[in-house]
XYZ file of C-alpha atoms in Angstrom:
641
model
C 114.107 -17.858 53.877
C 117.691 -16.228 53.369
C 116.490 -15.468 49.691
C 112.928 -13.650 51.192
C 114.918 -11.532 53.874
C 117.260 -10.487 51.606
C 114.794 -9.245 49.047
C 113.300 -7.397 51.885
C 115.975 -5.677 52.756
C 116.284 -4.853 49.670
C 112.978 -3.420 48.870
C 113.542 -0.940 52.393
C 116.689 0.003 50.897
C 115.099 0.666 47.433
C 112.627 2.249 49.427
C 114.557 4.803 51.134
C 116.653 5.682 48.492
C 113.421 6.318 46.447
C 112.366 8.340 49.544
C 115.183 10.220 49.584
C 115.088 11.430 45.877
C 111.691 12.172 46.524
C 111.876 14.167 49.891
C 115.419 14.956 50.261
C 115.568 17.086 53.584
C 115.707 20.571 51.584
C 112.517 19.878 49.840
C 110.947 17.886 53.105
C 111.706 20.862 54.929
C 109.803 23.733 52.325
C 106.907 20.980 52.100
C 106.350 21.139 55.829
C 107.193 24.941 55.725
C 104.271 25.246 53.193
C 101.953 23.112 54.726
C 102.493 25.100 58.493
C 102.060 28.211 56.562
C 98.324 27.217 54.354
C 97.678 25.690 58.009
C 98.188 28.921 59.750
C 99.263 31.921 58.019
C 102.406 31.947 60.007
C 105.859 32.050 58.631
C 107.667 29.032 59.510
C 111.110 28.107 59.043
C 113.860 25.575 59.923
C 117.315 27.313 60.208
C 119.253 24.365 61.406
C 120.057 21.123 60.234
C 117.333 18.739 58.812
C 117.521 14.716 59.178
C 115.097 11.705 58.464
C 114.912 8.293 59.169
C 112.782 5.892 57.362
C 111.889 3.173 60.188
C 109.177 2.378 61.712
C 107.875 5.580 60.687
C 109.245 8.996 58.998
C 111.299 10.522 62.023
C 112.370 13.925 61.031
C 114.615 15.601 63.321
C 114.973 19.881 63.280
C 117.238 22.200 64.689
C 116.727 25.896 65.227
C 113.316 26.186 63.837
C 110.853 29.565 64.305
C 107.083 30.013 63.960
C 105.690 33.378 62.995
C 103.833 35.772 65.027
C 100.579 37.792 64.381
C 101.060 40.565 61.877
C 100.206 42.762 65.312
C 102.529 40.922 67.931
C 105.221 42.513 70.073
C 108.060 40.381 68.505
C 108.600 38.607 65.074
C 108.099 34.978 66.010
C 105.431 33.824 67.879
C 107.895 30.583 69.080
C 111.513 29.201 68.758
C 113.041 25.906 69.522
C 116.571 24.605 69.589
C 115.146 20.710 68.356
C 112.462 19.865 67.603
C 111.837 15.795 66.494
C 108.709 14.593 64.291
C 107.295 11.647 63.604
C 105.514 11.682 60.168
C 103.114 8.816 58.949
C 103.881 8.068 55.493
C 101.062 7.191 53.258
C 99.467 10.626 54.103
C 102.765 12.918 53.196
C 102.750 10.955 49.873
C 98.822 12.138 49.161
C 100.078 16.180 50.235
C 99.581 16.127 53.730
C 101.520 15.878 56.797
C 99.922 13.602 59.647
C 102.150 14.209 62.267
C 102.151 11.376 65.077
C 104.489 13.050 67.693
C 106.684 15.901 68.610
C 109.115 16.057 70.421
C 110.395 19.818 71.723
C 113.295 20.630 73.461
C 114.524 24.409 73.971
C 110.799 26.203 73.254
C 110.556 29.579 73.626
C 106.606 30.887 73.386
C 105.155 33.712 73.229
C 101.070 34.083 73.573
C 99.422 37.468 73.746
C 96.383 39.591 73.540
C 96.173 42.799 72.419
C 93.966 45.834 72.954
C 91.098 44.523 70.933
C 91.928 41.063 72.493
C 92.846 39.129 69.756
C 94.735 36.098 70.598
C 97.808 35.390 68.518
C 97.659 31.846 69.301
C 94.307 31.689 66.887
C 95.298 30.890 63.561
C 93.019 32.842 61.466
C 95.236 34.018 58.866
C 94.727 31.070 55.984
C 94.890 30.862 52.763
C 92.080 32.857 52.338
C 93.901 35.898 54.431
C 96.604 35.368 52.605
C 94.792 36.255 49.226
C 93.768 39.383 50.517
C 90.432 38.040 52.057
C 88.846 37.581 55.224
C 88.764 33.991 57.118
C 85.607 32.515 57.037
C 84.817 29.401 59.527
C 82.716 26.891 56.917
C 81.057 23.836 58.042
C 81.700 22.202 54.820
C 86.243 22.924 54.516
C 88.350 20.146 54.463
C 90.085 18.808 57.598
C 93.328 20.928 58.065
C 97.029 19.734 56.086
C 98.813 19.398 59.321
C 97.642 16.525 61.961
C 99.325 16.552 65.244
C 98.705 13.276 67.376
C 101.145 14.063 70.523
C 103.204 16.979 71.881
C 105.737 16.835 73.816
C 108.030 19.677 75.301
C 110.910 19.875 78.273
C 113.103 22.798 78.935
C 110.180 25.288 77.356
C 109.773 28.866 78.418
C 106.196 30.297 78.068
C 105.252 33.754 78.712
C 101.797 35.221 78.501
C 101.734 38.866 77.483
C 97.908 40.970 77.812
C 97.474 43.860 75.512
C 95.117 45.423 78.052
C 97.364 45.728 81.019
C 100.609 45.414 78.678
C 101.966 42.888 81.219
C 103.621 39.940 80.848
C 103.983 36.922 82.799
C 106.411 33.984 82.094
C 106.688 30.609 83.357
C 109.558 27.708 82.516
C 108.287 24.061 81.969
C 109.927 21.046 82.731
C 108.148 18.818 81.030
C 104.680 19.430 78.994
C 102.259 16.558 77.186
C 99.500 17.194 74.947
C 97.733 14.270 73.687
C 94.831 13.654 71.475
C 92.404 11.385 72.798
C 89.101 11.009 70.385
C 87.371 14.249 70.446
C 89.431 15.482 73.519
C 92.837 16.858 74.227
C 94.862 15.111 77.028
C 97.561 18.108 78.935
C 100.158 17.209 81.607
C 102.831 19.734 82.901
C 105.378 20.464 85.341
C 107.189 23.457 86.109
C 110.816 23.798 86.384
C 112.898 25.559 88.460
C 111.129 28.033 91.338
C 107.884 26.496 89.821
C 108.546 22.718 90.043
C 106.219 22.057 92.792
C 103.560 23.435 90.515
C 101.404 20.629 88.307
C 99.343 21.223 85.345
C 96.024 18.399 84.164
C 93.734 19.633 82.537
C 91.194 18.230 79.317
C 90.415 20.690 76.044
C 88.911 20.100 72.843
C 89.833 19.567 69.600
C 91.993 22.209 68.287
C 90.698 22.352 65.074
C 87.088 22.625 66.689
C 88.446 26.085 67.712
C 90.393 26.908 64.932
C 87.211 26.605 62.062
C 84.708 27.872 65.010
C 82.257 25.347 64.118
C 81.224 24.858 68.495
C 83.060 25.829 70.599
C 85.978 24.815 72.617
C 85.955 23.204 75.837
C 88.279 22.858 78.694
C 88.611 21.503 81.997
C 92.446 22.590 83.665
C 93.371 22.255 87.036
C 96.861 23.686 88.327
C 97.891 22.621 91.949
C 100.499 22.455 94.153
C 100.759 20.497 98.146
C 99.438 23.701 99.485
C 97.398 25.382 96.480
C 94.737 24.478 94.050
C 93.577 26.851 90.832
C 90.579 25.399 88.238
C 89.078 27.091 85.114
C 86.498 25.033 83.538
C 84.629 27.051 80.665
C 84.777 27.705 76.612
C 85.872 29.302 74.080
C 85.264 30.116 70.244
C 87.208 31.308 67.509
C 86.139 34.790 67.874
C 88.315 35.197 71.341
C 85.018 34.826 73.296
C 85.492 32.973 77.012
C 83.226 31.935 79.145
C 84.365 30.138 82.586
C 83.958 29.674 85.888
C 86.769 30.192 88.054
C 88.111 28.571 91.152
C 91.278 29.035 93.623
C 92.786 28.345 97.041
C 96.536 28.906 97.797
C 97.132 28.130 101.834
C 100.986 29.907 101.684
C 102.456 32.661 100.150
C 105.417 30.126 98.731
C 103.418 29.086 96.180
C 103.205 32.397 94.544
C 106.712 33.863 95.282
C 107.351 32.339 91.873
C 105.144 34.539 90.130
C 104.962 37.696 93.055
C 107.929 39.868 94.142
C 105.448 40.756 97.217
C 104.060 36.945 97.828
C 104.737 37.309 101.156
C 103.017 40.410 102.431
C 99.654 38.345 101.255
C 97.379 37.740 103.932
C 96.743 33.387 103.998
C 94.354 31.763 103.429
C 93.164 33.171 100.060
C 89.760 31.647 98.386
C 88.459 33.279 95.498
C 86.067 31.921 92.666
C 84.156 34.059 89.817
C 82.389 34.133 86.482
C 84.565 34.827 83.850
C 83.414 36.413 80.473
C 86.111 38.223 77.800
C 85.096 39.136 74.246
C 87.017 41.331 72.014
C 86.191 44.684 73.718
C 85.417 43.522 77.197
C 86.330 41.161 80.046
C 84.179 41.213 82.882
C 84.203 38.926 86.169
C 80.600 38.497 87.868
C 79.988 36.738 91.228
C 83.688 37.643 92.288
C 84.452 35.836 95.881
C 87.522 36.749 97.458
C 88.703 35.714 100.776
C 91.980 37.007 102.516
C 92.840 35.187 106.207
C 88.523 34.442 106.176
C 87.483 38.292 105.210
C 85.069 37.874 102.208
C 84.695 40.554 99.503
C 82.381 40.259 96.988
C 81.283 41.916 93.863
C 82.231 42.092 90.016
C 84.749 43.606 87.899
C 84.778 45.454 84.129
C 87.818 45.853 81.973
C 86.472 48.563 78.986
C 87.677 50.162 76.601
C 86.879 53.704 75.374
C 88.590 55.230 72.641
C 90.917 52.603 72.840
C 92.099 52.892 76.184
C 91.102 50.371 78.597
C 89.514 50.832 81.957
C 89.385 48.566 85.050
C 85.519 49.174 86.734
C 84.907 47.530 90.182
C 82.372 47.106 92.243
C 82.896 45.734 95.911
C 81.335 44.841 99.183
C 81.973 43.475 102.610
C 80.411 42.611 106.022
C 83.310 43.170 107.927
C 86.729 43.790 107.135
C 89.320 44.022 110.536
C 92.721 45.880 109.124
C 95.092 43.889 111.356
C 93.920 40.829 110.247
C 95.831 41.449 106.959
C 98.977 42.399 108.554
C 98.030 46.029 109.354
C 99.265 47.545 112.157
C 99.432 51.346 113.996
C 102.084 52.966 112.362
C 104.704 53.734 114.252
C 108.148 55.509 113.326
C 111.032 54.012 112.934
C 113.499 57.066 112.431
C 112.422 58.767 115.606
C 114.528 59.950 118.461
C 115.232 57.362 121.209
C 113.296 58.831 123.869
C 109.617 57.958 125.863
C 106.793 57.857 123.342
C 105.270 60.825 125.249
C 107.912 63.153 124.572
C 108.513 62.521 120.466
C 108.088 64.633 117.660
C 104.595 65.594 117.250
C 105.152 65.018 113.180
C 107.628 62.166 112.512
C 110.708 62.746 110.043
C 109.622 59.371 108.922
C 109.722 59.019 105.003
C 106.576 58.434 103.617
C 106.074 54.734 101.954
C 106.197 54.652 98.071
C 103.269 53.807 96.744
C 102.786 52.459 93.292
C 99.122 52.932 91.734
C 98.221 50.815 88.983
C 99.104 51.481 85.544
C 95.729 50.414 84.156
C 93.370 53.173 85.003
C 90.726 52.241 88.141
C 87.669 53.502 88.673
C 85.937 51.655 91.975
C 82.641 51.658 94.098
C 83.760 50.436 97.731
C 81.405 49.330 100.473
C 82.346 48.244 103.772
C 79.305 48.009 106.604
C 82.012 47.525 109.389
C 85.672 48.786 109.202
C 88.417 47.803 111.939
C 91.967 50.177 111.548
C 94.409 49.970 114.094
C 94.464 52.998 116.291
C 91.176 54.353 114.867
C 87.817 54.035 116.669
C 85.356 51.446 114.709
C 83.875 52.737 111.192
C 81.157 52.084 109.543
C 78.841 52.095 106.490
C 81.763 53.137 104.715
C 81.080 53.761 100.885
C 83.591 55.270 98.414
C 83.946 56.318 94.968
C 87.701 55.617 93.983
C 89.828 56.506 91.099
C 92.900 55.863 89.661
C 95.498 57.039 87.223
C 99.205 56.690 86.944
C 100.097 59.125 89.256
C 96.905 60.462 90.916
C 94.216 59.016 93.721
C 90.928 60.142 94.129
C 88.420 59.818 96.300
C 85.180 61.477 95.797
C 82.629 61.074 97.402
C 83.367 58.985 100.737
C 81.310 58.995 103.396
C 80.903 56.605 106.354
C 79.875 56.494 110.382
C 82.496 56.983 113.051
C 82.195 57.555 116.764
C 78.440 57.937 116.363
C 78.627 60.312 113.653
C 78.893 60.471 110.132
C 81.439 61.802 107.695
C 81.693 62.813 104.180
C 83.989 64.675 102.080
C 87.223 64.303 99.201
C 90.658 63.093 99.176
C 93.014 63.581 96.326
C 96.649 61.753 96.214
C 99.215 62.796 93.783
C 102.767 60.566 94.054
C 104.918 59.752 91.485
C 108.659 58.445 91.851
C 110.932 60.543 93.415
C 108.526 63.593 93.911
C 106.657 64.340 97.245
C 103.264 63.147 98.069
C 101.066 66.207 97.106
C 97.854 65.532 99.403
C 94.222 67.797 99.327
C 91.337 66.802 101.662
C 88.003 68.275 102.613
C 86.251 66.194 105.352
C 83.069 67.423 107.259
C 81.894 65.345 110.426
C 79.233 65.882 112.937
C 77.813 64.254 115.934
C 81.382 62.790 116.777
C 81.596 61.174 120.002
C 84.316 62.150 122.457
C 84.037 59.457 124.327
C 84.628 57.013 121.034
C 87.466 59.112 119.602
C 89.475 59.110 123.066
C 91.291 55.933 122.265
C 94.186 56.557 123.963
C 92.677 56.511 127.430
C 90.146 53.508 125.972
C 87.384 55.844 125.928
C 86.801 56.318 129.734
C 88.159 59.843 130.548
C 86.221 62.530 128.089
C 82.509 62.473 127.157
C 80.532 65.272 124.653
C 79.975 65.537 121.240
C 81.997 67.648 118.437
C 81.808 68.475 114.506
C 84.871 68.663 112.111
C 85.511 70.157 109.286
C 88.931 70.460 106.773
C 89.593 72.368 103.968
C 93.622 71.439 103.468
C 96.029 70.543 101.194
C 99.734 69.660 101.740
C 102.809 68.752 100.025
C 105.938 66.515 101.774
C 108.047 63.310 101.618
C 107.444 62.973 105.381
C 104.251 63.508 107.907
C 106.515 66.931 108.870
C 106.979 68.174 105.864
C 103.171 67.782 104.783
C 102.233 69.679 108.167
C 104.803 71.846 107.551
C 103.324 72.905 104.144
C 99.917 72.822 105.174
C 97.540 75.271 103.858
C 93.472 75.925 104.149
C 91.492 75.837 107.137
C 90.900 72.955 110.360
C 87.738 73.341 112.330
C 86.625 71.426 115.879
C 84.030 72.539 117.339
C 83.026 70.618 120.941
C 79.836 70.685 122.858
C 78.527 69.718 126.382
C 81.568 67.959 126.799
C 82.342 66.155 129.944
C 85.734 65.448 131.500
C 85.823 62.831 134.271
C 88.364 61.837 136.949
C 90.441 65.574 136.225
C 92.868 65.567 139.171
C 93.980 62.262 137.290
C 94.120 63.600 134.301
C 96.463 66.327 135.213
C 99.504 65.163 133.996
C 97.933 63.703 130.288
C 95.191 66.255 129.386
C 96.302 69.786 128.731
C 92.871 70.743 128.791
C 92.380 70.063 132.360
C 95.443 71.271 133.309
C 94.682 74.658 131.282
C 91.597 74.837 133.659
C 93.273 73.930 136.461
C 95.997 77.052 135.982
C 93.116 79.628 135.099
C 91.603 78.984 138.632
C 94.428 78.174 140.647
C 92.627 78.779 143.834
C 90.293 75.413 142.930
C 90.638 72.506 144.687
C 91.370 69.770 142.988
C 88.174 68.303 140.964
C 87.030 64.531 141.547
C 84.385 65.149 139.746
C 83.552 65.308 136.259
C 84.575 68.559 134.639
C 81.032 70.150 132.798
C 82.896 71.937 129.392
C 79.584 73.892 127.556
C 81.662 74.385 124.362
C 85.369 74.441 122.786
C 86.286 75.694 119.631
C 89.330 75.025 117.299
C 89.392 77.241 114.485
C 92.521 77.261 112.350
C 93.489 79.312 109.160
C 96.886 77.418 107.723
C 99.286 78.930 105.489
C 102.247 77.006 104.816
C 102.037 75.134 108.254
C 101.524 78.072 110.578
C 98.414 79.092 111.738
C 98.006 82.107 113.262
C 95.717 82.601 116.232
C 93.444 85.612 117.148
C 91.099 84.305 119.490
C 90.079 81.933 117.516
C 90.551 79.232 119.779
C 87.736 79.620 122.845
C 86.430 77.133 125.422
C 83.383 78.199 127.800
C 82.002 76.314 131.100
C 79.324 77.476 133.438
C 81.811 79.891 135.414
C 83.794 81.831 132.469
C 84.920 81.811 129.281
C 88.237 81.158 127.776
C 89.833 82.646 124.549
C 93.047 82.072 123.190
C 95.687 84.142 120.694
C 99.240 83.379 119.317
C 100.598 81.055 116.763
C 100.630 77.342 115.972
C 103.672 76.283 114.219
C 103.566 73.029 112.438
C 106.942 73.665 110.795
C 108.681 74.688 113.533
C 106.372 71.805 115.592
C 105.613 74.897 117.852
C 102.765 76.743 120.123
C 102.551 79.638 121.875
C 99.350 81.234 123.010
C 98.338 83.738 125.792
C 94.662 82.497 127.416
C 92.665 85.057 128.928
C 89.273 83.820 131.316
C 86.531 85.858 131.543
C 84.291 85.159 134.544
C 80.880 85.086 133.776
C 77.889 87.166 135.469
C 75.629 85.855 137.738
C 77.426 82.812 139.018
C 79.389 84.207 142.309
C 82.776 84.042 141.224
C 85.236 86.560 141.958
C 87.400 87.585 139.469
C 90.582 87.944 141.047
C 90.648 84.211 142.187
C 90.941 83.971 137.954
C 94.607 83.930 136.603
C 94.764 86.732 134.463
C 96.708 85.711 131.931
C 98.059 81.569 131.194
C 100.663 81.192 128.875
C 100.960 77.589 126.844
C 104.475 77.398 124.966
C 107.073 74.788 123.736
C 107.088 71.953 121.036
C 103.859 70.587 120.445
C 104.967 66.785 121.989
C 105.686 68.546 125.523
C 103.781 72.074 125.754
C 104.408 74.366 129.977
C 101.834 75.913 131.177
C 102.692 79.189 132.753
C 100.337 81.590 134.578
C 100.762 85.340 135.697
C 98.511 86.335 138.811
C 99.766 90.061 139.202
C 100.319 92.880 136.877
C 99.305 91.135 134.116
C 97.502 93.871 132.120
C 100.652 96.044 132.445
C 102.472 93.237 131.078
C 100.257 92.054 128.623
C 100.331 95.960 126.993
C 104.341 95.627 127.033
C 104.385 92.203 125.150
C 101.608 93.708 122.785
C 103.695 97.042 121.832
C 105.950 94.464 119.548
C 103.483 93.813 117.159
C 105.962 92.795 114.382
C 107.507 89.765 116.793
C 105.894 86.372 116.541
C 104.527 84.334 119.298
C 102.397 85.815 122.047
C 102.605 89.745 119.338
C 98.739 89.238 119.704
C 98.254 88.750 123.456
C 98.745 92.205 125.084
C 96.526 94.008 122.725
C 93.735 91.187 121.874
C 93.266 89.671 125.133
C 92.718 92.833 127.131
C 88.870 92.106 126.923
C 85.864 93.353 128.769
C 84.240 91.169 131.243
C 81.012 91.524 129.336
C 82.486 89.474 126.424
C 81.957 86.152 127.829
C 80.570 84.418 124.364
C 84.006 82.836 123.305
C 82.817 79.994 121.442
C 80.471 82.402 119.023
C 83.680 84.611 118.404
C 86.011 81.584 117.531
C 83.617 80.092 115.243
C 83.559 83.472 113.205
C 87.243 84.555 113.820
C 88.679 82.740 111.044
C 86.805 81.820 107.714
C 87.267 78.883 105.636
């Protein structure tokens, strides 16, 4: 028995000495170096130290060792790792190929990327055929590939995912990662390390040599959760980069993605989204696209394309009903304002203007929204919008949509980039606009009548003051058989009444509603000051109302003289009228003041200093004729667009 063992132990020792002069680690080390490479087309090398043992199996053990990267990656090698241990079966290394049963990684650093023609540089195309100078070619009848790999196993791994279409990248460290082969299926368990531990990876694939000779293609089945969050892609894909899958996720709190988010947080919970996922080499597209913020659905589909080799993100979107402050919306309301009653602040807040970041992947997007809730806006509706994006530059054209029982239409262009101010045009044309809908400060039970806007402006400004400060173009409101009700209420919140109220002092004070026929606003801007030649008018059944000076959005600023004009036929004497109503001050807090006597002779004294600002225009313009009682007609033609 003695005799037996030792003869044993002396065949092993035989064995591995044989072994050795056969492999010795340099020449172990360039065989597996030229099998990876014939495998894969890849460079491979081991930099460190290289060690075997002989028992049970070949254990090779490798330090520092580096796989290539596509010819067209971002950085030379595709993956690093500090040690890497293998376990070789023998009596295939001996026939010229390397069955390997495990490996063990520790210290992996990975890179996987696309780029723009979405090539994957985790395909191995590049064979031995590449490698003479000729192109791959998947063939039913090749030989099984020289390098076998029965288990995987990583801890302490670093993988980041880098896409040549948006030329992002995304990284995420491992704790511990198992791939194992299973018959015709690959077996994957994972957990993340660090800010991602909570996160668990189990999933099912095919055969990776199924996708690396194209033959069918290759299947998987991967679910990533967390307590709170769920994400599953089940789908295929070939050796030609083509994916097909469908798509699944719910995450119930922003946690879970703080990992991979810097703005996590600001995400309204829960989110539920699922689509159709297709990519090919030119295209990825995403059809029956669900996506549900705090239980708001939007649905549609999405296009990444490329033209002339610059890709394109296309979108098309619906929803029923979206309310704003669901998602964490609110009324704005400054926060660098002066400490004092609501009532009496700036008119334009000092207020920087929020950054805002547009994609770097140019956006072009069809928006439709049948109902619309924004704090401190009355209800919209049938909203539908063309939007585009570049860089530095928003634009909207066409919008239109329903508010306040109208409809509205018209252009908005954005321009921001960092550090520069927010350079803003708009054109907007509404009609049919309900008074009584856009009085939402007094919840719509005050004002009744209908009124048409239109805008022609644009604007430039880090803050809301500076962009009315710069203001140029041309603002146009034009009311009709308006009603105001409840105006001796009103007095101290409506300027309007209390304009009416000074022009006939000798009224009583109105209970009942106040019967307006028309008012017009009509504007010409020029760097944030408008200046007034009757062009503002208001008419009821008694007289008629014009209106010259200067609006001051700079200087946040009005001052205009209002003349009435009684009108004929309707028994009202003219000197009950105040002759002449002055409104002045910052626009947050405007007096009223009124002349009864000697206002002509006044008026002519003011008007002699034509050159002045402010109420120049008053003593010559507003000495008008009582036959020119059709105020509204003049202010709509006073000023042109």
């Amino acid at each position: 028995m003695l005799v037996a063992l030792g003869v044993l132990a002396m065949l092993l020792v035989a064995g591995y000495v044989a072994l050795l002069r056969a492999f010795p680690p340099q020449r172990l080390a360039a065989l597996l170096a030229d099998e990876i490479r014939s495998a894969t087309g890849r460079d491979f090398r081991i930099v460190g130290a290289l060690s075997f043992r002989l028992w049970p199996t070949i254990a090779v053990v490798a330090e520092d060792v580096t796989l290539g990267n596509a010819a067209w990656g971002t950085r030379r090698e595709m993956a690093t790792v500090k040690r890497a241990a293998f376990e070789v079966a023998v009596s295939p290394l001996l026939d010229g190929q390397l069955h390997v049963l495990s490996v063990e990684v520790d210290g992996a650093d990975v890179l996987l990327e696309t780029d723009r023609q979405g090539r994957a540089n985790w395909v191995f195309t590049e064979g031995k055929a590449a490698t003479a100078g000729q192109p791959p070619q998947a063939d039913a009848s090749r030989a099984e590939p020289a390098v076998h790999i029965d288990k995987l196993v990583l801890s302490d791994a670093r993988i980041a995912f880098r896409s040549g279409l948006t030329q992002a990248t995304r990284a995420v460290a491992i704790e511990s990662l198992q791939i194992a082969m299973q018959g015709e299926q690959i077996l994957v368990a994972a957990r993340m390390a660090g800010a991602h531990r909570a996160w668990r990876l189990d999933g099912k694939t095919g055969r990776y040599d199924t996708l690396l000779h194209g033959q069918a293609d290759w299947p998987f089945d991967v679910r990533v959760q967390a307590d709170d969050s769920r994400l599953e892609a089940r789908g295929s894909l070939d050796a030609r980069g083509t994916l097909r899958a469908t798509v699944t996720a719910r995450i119930d709190n922003a946690a879970a993605l703080r990992p991979f988010f810097a703005h996590a947080d600001a995400l309204p919970m829960p989110i539920d989204a699922s689509a159709r996922i297709q990519r090919s080499a030119n295209a990825l597209s995403a059809d029956a696209v669900r996506l549900s913020l705090a239980g708001q659905t939007i649905v549609g589909k999405a296009n990444v394309r490329t033209a002339n080799g610059e890709p394109r993100l296309e979108l098309d979107v619906a929803a029923e009903s979206i309310d704003l402050s669901r998602w964490g919306i609110a009324t704005i309301h400054p926060t660098s304002a002066p400490a004092v009653p609501a009532a009496k602040a700036p008119f334009f807040s000092d207020t920087p203007l929020p950054a805002i970041t547009l994609p770097d992947l140019p956006l072009r997007a069809h928006v439709r929204i049948e109902r619309l809730a924004v704090p401190g806006f009355p209800p919209l509706a049938a909203l539908d919008a063309q939007i585009a994006t570049m860089p530095e530059s928003l634009l909207v054209d066409p919008w239109s949509l329903a508010v306040a029982g109208g409809r509205g239409a018209g252009r908005l262009e954005l321009g921001t980039r960092d550090g520069q101010p927010w350079r803003v045009r708009l054109r907007a044309d509404a009609t049919g606009l309900s008074l009584e809908a856009l009085d939402v400060s007094t919840g719509g039970e005050r004002i009744r009548g209908r009124g048409d806007l239109q805008l022609n402006l644009e604007a430039s400004g880090r803050t809301p003051h500076e962009l009315a400060a710069s203001a140029s173009g041309h603002a146009l409101l034009a009311v009709h058989d308006a009603a105001v009700r409840g105006t001796a209420a009103m007095m101290e919140r409506n300027i309007l009444v209390t304009l009416l109220q000074a022009l006939l002092p000798r009224q009583p004070a109105q209970s009942d509603a106040l019967q307006i026929q028309c008012a017009v606003v009509n504007l010409p801007l020029k760097n944030g000051v408008a200046a007034i030649d009757r062009s503002i008018a208001m008419e009821t059944d008694k007289l008629a109302v014009a209106a010259s000076g200067e609006l001051n959005l700079a200087a946040q600023t009005v001052t205009l003289g209002f003349h009435p004009v009684a009108k004929k036929g309707l028994g009202l004497d003219p000197a009950s009228l105040a002759s002449l109503v002055r409104l002045e001050g910052p626009l947050h807090d405007p007096k009223i003041g009124v002349d009864v006597a000697g206002t002509a002779r006044e008026a002519a004294n003011i008007g002699a200093a034509v050159a002045t600002a402010g109420l120049t225009w008053v003593g010559k313009r507003l000495l008008i004729g009582p036959e020119e009682t059709q105020a509204c007609q003049r202010a709509l033609g006073a000023a042109k667009p």
